[in-house]
C-alpha atoms as one frame of an Amber mdcrd trajectory, in Angstrom:
protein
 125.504  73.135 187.589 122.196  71.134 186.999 124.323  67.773 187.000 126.420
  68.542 189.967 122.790  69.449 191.471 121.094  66.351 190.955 123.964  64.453
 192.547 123.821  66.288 195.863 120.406  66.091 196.177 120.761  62.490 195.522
 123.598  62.204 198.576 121.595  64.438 200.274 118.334  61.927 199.863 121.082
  59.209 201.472 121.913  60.949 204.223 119.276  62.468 205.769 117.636  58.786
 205.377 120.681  57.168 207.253 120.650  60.160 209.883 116.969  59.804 210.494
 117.097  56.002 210.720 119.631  56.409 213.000 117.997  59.294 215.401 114.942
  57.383 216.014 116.524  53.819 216.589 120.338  54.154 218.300 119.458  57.522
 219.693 115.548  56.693 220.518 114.672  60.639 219.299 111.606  59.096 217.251
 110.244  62.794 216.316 113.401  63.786 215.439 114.118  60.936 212.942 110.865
  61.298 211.935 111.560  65.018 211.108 114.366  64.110 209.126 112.838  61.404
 207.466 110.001  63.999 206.104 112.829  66.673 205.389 113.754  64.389 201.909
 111.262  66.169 199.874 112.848  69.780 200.507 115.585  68.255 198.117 113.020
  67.816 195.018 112.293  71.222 195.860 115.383  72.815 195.760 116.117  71.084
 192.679 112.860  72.474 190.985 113.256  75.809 191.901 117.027  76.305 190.903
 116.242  74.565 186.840 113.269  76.849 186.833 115.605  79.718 188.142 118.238
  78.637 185.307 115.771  78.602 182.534 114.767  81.794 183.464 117.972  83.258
 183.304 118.109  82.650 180.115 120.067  79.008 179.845 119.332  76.695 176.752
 117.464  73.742 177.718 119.394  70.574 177.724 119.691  66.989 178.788 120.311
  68.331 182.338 117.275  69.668 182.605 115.161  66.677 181.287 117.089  64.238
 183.782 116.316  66.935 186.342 112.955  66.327 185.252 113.344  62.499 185.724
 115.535  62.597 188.824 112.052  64.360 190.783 109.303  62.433 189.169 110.966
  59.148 189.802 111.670  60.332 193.587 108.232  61.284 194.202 106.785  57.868
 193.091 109.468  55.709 194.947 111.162  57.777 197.622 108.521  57.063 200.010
 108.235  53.604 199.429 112.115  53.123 199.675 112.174  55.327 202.993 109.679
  52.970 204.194 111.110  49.680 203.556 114.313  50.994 204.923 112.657  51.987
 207.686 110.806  48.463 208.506 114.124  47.027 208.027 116.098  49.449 210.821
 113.272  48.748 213.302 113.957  44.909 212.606 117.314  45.070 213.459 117.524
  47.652 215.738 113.989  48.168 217.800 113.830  44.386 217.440 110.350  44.995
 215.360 109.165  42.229 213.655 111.178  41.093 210.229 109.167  42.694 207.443
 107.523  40.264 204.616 109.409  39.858 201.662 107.523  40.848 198.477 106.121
  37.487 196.572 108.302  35.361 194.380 105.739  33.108 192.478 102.200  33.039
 190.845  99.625  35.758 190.595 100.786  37.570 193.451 104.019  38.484 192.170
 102.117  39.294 189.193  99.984  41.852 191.087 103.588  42.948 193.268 104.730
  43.709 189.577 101.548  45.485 188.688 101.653  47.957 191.505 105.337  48.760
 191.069 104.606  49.608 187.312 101.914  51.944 188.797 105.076  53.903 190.258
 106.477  54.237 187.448 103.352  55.381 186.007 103.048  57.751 188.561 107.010
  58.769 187.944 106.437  59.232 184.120 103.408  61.206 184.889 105.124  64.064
 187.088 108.333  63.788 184.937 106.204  64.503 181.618 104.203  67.297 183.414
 107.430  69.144 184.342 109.075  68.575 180.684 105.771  69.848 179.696 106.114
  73.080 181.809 109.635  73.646 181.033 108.592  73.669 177.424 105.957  75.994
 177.566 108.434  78.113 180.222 110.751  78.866 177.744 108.205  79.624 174.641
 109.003  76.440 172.864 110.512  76.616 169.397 113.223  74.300 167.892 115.569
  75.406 171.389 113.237  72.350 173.115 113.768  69.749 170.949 116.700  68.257
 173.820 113.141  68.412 176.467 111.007  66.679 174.322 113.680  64.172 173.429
 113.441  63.283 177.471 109.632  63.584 176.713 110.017  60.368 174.275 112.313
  58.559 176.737 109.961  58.778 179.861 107.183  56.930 177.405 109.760  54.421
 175.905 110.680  53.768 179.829 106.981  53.618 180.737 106.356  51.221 178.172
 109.337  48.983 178.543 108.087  48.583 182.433 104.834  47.318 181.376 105.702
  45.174 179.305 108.238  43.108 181.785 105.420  43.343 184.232 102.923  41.905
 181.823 105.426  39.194 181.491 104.419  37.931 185.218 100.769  37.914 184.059
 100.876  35.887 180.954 103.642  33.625 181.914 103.118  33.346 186.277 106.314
  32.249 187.464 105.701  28.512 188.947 107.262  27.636 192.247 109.266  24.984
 193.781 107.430  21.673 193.268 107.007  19.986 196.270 107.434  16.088 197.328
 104.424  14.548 197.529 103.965  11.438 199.976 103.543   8.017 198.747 100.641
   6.176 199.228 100.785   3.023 201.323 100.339  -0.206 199.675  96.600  -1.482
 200.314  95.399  -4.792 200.092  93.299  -6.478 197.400  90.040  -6.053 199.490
  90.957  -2.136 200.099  91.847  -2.347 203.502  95.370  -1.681 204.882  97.447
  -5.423 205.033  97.742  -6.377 208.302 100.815  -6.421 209.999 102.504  -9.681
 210.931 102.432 -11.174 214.313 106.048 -11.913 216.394 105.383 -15.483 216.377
 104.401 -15.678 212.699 107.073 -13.760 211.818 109.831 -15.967 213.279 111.257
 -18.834 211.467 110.077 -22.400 211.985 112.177 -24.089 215.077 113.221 -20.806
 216.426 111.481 -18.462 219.457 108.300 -18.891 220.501 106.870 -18.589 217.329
 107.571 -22.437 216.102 105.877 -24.712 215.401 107.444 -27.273 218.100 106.883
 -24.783 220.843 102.900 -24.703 219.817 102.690 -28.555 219.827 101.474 -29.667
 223.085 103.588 -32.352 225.053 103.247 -35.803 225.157 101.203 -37.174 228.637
 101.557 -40.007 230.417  99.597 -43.221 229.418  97.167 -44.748 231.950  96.683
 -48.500 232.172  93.435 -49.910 231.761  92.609 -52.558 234.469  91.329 -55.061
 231.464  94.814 -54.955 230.013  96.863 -58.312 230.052  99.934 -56.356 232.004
  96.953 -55.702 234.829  96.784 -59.673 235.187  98.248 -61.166 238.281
């Protein structure tokens, strides 16, 4: 009953986000959505109150009960964060919001984006650990919790696991694309930038303007000096 349970409430979690999403942005009922947004917890709830109910009655303890355990810790410390990036997401494509920032990819800041998500799962372990801890002490411990504390040692070896990948990003910062870097202009010997070549200088010789035959000046006519023997009559 526990298992079958756990997988409503996590349908449940599903729907009432894609019915809330879809009140406040096709239907434009934002308090409504809204409502139904905020309604998700009420699942954890039910879920608490029917293992404790269970326990009561006088059921062993078993694995369903420490992945019950699990299932609510884990959807305190990310449910809210997943309803809200689903949310930023909806209003993207349908309230045309702007598109929300993707988490960082490289360098310290995905090291610190890894850092806080680990704090979830601190957080997670925390409240799954305190309710393993309750159940224990519901039932009056004795070897009949040995399948609770079992989940006990998992939530740690999860916890630690976690940290350890996200320490990863710390030591060893994953290094971005390299990018192109522009090359330097030749300069000239003196350190200043060569000077660009003139049209006429550029052309070959005998060709254009630029030769060496257009620059020569033409030939003028010579004048006859009146001392000259051809000036003799």
């Amino acid at each position: 009953m526990i298992v079958g349970l756990i997988v409503a409430c996590e349908a449940g979690f599903w729907v009432l986000l894609a019915a809330g999403l879809a009140v406040r942005y096709l239907l434009g009922r934002r308090r409504l959505g809204a409502a139904l947004l905020l309604a998700e917890p009420l699942l954890e709830v039910v879920l608490f109150a029917v293992t404790a109910v269970d326990l009561r009655n006088g059921a062993e303890p078993g694995w369903e009960h420490g992945l019950a355990a699990l299932y609510i810790g884990f959807t305190v410390a990310y449910g809210h964060s997943t309803v809200r990036w689903l949310d930023g997401h909806a209003a993207h494509r349908l309230g045309g919001a702007p598109r929300p920032p993707k988490p960082p990819r490289y360098g310290l800041a995905r090291a610190r984006h890894e850092g806080r998500l680990w704090l979830r799962t601190l957080l997670a372990s925390a409240v799954a650990l305190a309710l393993l801890q309750a159940a224990i002490w519901y039932v009056g411990g004795g070897a009949g919790t040995d399948p609770l504390r079992a989940w006990q040692t998992t939530v740690l070896r999860i916890l630690v696991i976690h940290g350890l990948i996200a320490l990863t990003y710390l030591v060893f910062p994953k290094k971005g694309p390299k990018t192109p870097e522009a090359v330097p202009r030749a300069a000239s010997p003196e350190g200043e930038p060569p000077a660009e070549e003139s049209p006429a200088e550029a052309s070959p010789a005998g060709e254009g303007t630029g030769s060496l035959s257009a620059r020569r000046p033409a030939p003028t006519a010579r004048h006859r000096s009146p001392c000259s023997p051809s000036g003799r009559e």
